[in-house]
CSV table of C-alpha atoms in Angstrom, one decimal:
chain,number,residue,atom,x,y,z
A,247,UNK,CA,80.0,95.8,106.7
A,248,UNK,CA,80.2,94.4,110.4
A,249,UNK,CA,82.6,96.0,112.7
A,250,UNK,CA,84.6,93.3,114.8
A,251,UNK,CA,85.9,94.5,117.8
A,252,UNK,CA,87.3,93.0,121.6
A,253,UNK,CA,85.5,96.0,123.4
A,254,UNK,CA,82.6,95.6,124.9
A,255,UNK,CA,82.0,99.5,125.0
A,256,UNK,CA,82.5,100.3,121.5
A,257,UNK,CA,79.6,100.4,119.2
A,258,UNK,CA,78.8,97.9,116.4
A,259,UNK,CA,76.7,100.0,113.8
A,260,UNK,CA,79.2,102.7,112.7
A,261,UNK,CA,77.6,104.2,109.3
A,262,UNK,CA,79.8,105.6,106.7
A,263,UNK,CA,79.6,109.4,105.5
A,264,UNK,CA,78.7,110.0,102.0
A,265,UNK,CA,81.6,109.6,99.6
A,266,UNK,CA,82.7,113.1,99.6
A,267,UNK,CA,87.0,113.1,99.7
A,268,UNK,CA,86.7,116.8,101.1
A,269,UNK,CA,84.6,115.7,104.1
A,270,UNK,CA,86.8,117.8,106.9
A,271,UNK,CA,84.2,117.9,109.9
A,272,UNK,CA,87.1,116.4,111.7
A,273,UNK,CA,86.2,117.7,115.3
A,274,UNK,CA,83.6,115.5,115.4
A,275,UNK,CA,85.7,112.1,115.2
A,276,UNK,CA,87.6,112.2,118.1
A,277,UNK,CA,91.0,109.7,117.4
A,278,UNK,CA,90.7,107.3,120.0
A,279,UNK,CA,94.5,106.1,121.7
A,280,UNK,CA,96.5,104.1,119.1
A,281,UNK,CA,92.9,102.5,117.8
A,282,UNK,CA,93.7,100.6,113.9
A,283,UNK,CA,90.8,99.3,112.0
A,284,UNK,CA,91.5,97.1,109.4
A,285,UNK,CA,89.2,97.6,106.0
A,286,UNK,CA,88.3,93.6,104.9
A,287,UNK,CA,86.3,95.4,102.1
A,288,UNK,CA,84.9,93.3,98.5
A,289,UNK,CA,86.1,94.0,95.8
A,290,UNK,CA,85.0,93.5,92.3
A,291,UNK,CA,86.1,94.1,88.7
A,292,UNK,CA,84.6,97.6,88.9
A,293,UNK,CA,87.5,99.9,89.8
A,294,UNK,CA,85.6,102.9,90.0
A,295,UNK,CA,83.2,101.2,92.4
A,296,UNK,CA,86.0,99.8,94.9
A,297,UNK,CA,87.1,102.8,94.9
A,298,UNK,CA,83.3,104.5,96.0
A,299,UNK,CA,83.4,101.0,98.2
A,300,UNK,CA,87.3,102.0,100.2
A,301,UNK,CA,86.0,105.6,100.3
A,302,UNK,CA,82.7,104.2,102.4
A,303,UNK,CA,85.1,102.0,104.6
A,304,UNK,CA,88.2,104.8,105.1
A,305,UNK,CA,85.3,107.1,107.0
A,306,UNK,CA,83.9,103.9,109.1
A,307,UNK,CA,87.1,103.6,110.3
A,308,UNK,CA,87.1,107.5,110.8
A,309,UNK,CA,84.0,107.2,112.9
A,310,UNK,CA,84.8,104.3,114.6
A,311,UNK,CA,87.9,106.6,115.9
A,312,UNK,CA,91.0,104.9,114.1
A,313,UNK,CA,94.7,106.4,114.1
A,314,UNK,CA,95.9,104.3,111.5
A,315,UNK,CA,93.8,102.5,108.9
A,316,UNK,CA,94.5,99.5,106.6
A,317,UNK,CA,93.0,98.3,103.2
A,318,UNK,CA,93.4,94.8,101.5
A,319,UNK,CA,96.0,93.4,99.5
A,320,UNK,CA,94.9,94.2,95.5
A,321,UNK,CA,91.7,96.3,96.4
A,322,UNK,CA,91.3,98.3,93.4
A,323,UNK,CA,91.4,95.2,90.8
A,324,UNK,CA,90.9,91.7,90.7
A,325,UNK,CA,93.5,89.4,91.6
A,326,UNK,CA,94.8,88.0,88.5
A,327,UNK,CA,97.7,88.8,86.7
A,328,UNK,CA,96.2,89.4,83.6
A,329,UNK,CA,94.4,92.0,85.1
A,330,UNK,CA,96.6,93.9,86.7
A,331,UNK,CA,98.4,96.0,83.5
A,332,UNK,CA,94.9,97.2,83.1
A,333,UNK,CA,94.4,98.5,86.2
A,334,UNK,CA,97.6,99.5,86.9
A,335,UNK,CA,98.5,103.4,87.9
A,336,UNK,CA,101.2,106.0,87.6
A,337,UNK,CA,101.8,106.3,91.9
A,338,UNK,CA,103.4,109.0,93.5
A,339,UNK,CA,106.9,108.2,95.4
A,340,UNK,CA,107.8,109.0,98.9
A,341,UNK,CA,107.7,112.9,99.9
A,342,UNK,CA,104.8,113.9,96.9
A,343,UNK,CA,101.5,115.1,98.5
A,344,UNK,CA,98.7,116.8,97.1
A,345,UNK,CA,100.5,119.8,96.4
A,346,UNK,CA,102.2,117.8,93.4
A,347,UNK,CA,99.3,116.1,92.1
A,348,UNK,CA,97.3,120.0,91.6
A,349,UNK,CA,100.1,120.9,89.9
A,350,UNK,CA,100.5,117.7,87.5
A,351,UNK,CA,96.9,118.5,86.6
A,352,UNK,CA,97.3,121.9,86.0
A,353,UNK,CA,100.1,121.3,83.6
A,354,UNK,CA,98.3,118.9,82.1
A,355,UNK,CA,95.3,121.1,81.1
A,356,UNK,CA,98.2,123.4,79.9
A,357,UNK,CA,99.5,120.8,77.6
A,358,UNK,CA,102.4,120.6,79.6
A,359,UNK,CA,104.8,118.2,79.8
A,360,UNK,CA,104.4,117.1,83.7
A,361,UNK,CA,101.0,115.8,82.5
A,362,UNK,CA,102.4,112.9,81.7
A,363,UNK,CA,103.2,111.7,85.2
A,364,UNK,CA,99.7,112.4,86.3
A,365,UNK,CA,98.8,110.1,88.8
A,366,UNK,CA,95.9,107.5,88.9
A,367,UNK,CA,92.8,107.7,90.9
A,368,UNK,CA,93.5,105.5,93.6
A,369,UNK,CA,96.7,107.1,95.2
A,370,UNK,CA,94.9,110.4,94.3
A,371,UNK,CA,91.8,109.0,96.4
A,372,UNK,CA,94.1,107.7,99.2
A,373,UNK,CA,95.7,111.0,99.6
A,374,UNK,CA,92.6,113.0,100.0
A,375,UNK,CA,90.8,110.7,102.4
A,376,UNK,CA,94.3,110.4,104.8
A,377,UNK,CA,93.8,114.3,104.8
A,378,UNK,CA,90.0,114.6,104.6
A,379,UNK,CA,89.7,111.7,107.9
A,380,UNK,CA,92.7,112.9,109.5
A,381,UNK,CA,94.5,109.4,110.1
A,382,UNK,CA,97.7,107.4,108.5
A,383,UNK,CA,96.1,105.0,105.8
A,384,UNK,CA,98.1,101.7,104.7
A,385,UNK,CA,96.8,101.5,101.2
A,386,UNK,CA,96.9,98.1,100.9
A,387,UNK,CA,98.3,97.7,97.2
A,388,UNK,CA,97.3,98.0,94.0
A,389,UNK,CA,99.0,97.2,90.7
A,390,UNK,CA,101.6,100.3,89.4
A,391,UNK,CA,103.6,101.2,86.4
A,392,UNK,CA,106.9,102.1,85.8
A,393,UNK,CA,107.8,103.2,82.3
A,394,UNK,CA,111.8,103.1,82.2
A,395,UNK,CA,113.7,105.3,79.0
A,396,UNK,CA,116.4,102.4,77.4
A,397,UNK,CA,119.1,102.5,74.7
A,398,UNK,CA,119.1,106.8,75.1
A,399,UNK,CA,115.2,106.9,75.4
A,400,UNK,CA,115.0,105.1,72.1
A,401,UNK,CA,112.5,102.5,74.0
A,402,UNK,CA,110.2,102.3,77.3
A,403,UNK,CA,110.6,99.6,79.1
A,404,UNK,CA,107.3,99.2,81.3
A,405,UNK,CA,107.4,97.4,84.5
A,406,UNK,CA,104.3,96.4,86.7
A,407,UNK,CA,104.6,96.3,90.9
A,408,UNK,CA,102.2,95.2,93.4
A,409,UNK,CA,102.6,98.2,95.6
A,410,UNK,CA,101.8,99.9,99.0
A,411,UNK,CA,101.4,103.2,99.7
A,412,UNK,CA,101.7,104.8,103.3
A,413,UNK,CA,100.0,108.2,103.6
A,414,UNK,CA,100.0,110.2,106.6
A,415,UNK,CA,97.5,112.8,107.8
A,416,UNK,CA,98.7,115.9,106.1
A,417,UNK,CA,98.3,114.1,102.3
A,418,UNK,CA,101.6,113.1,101.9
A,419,UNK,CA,103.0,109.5,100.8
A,420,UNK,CA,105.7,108.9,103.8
A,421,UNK,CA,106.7,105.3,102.4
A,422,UNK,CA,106.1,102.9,99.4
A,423,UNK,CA,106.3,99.2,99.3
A,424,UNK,CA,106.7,97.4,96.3
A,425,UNK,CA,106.0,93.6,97.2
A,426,UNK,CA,109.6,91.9,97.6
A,427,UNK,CA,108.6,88.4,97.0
A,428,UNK,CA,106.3,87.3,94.3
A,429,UNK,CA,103.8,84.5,94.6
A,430,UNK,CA,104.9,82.1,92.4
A,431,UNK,CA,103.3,78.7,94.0
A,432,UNK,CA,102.5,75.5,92.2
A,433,UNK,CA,100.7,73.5,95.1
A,434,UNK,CA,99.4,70.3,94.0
A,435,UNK,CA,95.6,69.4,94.2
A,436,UNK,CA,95.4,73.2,95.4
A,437,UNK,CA,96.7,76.5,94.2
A,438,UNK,CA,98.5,77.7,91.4
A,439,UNK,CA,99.5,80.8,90.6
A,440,UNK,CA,102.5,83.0,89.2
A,441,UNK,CA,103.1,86.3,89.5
A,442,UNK,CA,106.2,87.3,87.7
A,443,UNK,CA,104.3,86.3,84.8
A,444,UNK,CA,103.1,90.3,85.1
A,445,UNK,CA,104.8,91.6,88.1
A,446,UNK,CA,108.6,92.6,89.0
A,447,UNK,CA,110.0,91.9,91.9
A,448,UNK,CA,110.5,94.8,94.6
A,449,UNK,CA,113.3,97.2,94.6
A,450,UNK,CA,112.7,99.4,97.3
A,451,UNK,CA,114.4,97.8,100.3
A,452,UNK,CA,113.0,97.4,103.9
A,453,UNK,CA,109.9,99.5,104.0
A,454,UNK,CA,108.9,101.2,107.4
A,455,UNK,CA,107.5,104.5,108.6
A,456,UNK,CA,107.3,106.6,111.9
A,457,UNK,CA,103.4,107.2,112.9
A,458,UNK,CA,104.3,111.3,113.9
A,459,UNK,CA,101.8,112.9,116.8
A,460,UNK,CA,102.8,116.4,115.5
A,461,UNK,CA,99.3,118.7,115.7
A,462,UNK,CA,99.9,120.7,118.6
A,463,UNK,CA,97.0,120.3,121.1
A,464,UNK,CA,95.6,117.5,119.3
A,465,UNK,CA,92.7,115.2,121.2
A,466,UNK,CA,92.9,111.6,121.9
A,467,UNK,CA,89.5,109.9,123.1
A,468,UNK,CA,90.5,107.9,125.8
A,469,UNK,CA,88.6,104.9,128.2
A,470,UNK,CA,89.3,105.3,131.3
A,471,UNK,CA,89.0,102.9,134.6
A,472,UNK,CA,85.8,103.3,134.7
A,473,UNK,CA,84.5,102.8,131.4
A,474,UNK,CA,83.7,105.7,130.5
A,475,UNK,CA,85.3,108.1,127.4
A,476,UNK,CA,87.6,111.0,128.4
A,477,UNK,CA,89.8,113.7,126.4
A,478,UNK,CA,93.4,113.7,127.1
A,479,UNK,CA,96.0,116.1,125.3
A,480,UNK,CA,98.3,114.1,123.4
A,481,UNK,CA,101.7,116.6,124.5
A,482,UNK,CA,100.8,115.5,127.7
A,483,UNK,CA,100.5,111.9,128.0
A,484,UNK,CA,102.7,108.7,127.6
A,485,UNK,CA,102.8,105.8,125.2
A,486,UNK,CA,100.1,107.3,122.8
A,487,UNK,CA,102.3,107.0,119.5
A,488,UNK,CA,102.0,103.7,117.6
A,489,UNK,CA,105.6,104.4,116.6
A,490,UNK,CA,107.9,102.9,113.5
A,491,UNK,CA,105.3,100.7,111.7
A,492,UNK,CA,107.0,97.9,109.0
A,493,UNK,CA,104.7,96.9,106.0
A,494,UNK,CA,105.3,93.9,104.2
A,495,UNK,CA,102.8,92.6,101.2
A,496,UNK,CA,101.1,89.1,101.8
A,497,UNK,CA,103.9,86.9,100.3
A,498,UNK,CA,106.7,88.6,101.9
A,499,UNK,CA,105.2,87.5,105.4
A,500,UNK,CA,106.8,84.0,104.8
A,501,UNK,CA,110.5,85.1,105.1
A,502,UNK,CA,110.9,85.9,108.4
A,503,UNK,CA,114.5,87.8,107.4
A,504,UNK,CA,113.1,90.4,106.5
A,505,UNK,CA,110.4,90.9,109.2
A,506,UNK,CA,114.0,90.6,111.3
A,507,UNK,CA,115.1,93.5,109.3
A,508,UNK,CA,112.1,95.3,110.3
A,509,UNK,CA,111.8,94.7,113.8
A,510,UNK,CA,115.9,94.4,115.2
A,511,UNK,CA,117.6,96.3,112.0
A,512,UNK,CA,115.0,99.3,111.7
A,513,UNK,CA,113.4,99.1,115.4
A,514,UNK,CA,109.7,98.7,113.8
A,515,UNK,CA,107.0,97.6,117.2
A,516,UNK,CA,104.5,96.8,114.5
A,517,UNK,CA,104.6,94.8,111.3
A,518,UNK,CA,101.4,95.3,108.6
A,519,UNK,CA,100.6,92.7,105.8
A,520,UNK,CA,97.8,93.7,103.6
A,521,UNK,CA,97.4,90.1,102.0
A,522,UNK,CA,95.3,87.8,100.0
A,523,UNK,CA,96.1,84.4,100.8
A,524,UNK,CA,93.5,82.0,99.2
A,525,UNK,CA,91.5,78.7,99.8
A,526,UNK,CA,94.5,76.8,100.3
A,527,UNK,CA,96.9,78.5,102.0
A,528,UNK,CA,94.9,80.6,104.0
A,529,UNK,CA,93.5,78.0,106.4
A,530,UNK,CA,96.7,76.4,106.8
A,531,UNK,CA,98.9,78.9,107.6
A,532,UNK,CA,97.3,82.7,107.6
A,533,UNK,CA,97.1,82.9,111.1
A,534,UNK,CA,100.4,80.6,111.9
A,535,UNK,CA,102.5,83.2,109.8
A,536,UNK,CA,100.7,86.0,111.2
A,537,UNK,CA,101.6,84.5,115.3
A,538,UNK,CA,104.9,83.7,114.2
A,539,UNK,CA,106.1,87.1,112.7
A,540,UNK,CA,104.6,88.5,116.3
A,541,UNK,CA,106.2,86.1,118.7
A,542,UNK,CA,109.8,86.5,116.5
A,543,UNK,CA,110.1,89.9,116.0
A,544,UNK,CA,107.8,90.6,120.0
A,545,UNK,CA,105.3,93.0,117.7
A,546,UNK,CA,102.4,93.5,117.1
A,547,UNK,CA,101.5,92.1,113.6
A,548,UNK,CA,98.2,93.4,111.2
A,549,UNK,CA,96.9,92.1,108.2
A,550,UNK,CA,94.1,93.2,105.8
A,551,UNK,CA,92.7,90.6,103.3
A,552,UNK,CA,90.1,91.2,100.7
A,553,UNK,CA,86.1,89.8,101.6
A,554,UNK,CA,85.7,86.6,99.9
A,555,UNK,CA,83.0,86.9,96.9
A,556,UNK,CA,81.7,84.6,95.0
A,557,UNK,CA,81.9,84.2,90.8
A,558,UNK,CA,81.1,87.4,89.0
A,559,UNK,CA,79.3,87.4,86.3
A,560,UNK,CA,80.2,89.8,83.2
A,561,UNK,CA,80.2,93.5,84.0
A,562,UNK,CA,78.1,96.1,82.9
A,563,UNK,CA,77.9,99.8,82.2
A,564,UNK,CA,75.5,101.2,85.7
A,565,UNK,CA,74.5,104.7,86.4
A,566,UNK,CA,74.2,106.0,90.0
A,567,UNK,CA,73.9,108.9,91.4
A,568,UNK,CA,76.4,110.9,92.9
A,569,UNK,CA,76.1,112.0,96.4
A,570,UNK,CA,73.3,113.9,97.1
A,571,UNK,CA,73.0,115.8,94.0
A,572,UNK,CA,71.1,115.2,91.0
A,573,UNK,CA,73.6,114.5,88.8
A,574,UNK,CA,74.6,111.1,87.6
A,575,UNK,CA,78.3,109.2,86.2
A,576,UNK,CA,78.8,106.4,84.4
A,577,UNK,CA,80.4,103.8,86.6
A,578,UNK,CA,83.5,102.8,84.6
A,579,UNK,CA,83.9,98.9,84.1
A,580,UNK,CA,85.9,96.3,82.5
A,581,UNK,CA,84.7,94.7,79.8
A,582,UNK,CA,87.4,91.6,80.4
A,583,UNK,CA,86.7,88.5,82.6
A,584,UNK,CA,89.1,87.3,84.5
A,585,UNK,CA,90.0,84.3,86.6
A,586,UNK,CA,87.7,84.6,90.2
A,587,UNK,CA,90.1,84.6,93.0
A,588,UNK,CA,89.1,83.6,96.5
A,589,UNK,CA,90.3,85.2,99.1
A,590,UNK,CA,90.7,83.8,102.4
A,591,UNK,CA,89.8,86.8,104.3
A,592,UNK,CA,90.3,86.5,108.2
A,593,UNK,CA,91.8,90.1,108.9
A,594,UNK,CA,93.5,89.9,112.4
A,595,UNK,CA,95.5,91.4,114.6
A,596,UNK,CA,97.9,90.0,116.7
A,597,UNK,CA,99.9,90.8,120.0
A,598,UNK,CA,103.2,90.4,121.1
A,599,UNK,CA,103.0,86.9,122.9
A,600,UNK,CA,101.3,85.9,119.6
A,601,UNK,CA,97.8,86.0,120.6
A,602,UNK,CA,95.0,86.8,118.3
A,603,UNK,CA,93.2,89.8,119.8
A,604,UNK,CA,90.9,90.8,117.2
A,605,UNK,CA,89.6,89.1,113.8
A,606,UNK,CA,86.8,88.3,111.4
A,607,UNK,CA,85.7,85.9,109.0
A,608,UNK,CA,85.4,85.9,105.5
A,609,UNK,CA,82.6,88.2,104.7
A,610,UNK,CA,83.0,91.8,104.7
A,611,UNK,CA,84.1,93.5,107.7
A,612,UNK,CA,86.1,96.1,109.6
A,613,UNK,CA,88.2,94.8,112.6
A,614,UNK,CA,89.2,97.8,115.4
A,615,UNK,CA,91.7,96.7,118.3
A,616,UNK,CA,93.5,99.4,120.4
A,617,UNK,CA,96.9,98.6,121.0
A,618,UNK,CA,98.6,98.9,123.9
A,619,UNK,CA,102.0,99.6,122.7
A,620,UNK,CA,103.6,99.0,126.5
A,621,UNK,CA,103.1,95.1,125.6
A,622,UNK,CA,106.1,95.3,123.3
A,623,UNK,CA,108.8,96.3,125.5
A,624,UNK,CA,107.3,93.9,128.1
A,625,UNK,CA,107.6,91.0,126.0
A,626,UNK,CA,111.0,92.5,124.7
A,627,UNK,CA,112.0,92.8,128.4
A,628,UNK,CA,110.6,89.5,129.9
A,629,UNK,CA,112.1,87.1,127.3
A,630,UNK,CA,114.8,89.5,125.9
A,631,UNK,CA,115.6,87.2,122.9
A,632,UNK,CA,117.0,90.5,121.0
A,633,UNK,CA,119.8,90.6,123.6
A,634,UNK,CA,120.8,87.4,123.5
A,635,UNK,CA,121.7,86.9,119.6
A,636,UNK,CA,125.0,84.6,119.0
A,637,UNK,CA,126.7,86.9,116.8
A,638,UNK,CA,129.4,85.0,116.8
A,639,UNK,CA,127.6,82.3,114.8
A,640,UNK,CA,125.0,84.3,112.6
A,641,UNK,CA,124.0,87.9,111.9
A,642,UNK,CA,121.6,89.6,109.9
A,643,UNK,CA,122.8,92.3,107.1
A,644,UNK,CA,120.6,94.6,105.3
A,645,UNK,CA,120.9,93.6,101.5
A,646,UNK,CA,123.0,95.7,98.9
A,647,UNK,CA,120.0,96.9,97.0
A,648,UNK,CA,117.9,98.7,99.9
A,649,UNK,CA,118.1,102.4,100.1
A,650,UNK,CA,120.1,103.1,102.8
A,651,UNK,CA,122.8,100.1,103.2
A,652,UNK,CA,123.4,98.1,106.9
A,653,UNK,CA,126.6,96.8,107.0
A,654,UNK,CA,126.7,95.7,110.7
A,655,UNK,CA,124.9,93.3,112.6
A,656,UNK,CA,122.0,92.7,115.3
């Protein structure tokens, strides 16, 4: 993968670790000051080999120094919605860490009944690379599945989201976004496509999550004047938190309310959109939704697409070899073909004044900014927009169904 980047300083040849979760040399990856990488990985209809493939990515971004990491939109799966009941997972909600999934295994090898709520392997790999690499991952999404009891638990109803899970350092999922508004598009002479015809909607409310500096004496690489790299101490220095962080899924970056929700309700500074916007869409009005969201909320906005790849053909049973041992897995595949899905790609990241500070093309690729954090309450300050809201003429209220009800106004 090539590693895009504004900064003339910073390498270009990062090389991933082997695939080992429980990699914890962590002294030796310095976090550099608010650095995000954003993980424009390929993915195929191999989900145990997207998963080898984010593993490779999540420690290039550990290398490369990042805080906060961010996969694709759909990166375990194809994107089609007759795939996604088959690759769909049992996820873990907000608060469970590794500490819950050891002991849903154990009681499932004790014929338990907690076995059951096992979880799949993709949150379970997401929550040992956040702890293993020491940095906030944005798990782009993946298809989940809710089995619901009915009529006195006479029937299961099962329900299928496109779902986000934040993970922070320590292991633990600290939010969970389940898309809010489905792509249901019927654009003629270009895309069409319909989601609801396997997903539910979202019911999660306004999703957002505070990025915690709480390791006492923890190091922060940092470039100084000069050019050159120094240590600071993070209890000892200004502005290095990236703060409250809204996520949003791809389709949900056209409604601007609920971006508002984000950024004047809930106080977020950045917005993240792991999306997959296609062949259509994508060069029309990727980047112009992506500026917009920035200039209307005065944030910083991120997105991570999937690479674009061309037509697979049929899958096969592979063997490879694990690590650097001698033993060798069977690489788990479908034996299903489903529509091929282009991906736009274009992973960026914007500024504040809606400026397009770091991005890619369509081939696979890992984009790095640092962000510097102070440009949000500069542009917040300069052209104070937030301030100057007729309330008298319109407000914005929090919707019935999220969590934890707004009833005022901004």
């Amino acid at each position: 993968a090539s590693i895009m980047s504004r900064s003339n300083n910073m390498s270009s040849n990062y090389s991933a670790s082997n695939n080992n979760y429980n990699n914890d040399d962590n002294d030796h990856h310095l976090k550099v000051k608010n650095r995000v990488a954003l993980l424009q990985l390929p993915v195929t209809h191999n989900k145990e080999h997207n998963l080898q493939t984010a593993i490779k990515y999540i420690r290039q971004a550990q290398n490369a120094g990042a805080r906060l990491c961010v996969l694709p939109e759909i990166w375990n799966s194809p994107y089609a919605t007759a795939a996604f009941p088959e690759y769909a997972e049992l996820l873990p909600q907000v608060g469970d860490g590794l500490s819950e999934s050891l002991a849903a295994v154990v009681s499932s090898a004790a014929g338990g009944d907690d076995g059951d709520i096992a979880w799949g392997k993709s949150s379970l790999m997401l929550m040992e690379m956040a702890k293993s690499t020491n940095m906030y991952i944005v798990g782009g999404s993946i298809p989940e599945v809710v089995m619901h009891q009915i009529n006195n638990e006479a029937e299961t109803k099962v329900d299928y989201y496109n779902t986000c899970l934040i993970i922070n350092p320590h292991g633990t999922v600290v939010a969970k976004h389940r898309k809010v508004h489905l792509f249901d598009v019927n654009v003629p002479g270009g895309i069409q496509f319909k989601e609801s015809e396997t997903l539910t909607k979202g019911d999660l409310g306004a999703t957002y999550f505070d990025v915690v500096e709480e390791e006492q004496g923890e190091k922060f690489e940092v470039e100084t004047e000069g050019g050159s790299i120094g240590d600071i101490d993070k209890r000892n220095s200004d502005g290095c938190g990236l703060g409250r962080i809204g996520v949003g899924i791809c389709y949900d970056i056209r409604f601007p309310e609920y971006a508002l929700l984000l950024t004047q309700i809930h106080q977020c500074k950045i917005l993240i959109y792991p999306g997959a916007f296609n062949l259509t869409t994508g060069p029309a009005h990727w980047e112009l939704l992506q500026r917009a969201r920035a200039v209307d909320g005065q944030c910083y906005v991120l997105t991570a697409s999937p690479a674009r790849m061309p037509p697979s053909s049929p899958t096969i049973t592979t063997t490879v070899e694990e690590n650097a041992g001698d033993s060798h897995n069977e690489i788990e595949t479908s034996s299903k073909q489903y529509p091929h899905y282009s991906a736009w790609g274009h992973s960026s990241i914007i500024s504040p004044w809606g400026e397009v500070i770091a991005t890619c093309d369509e081939n696979p690729a890992i984009v790095i900014a640092d962000l510097d954090m102070d440009k949000v309450e500069e542009m917040r300050m300069s052209i104070p927009t937030m301030m100057q809201k007729r309330h008298d003429l319109y407000r914005l209220v929090e919707g019935r169904s999220a969590p934890n009800d707004y009833a005022g106004s901004t």
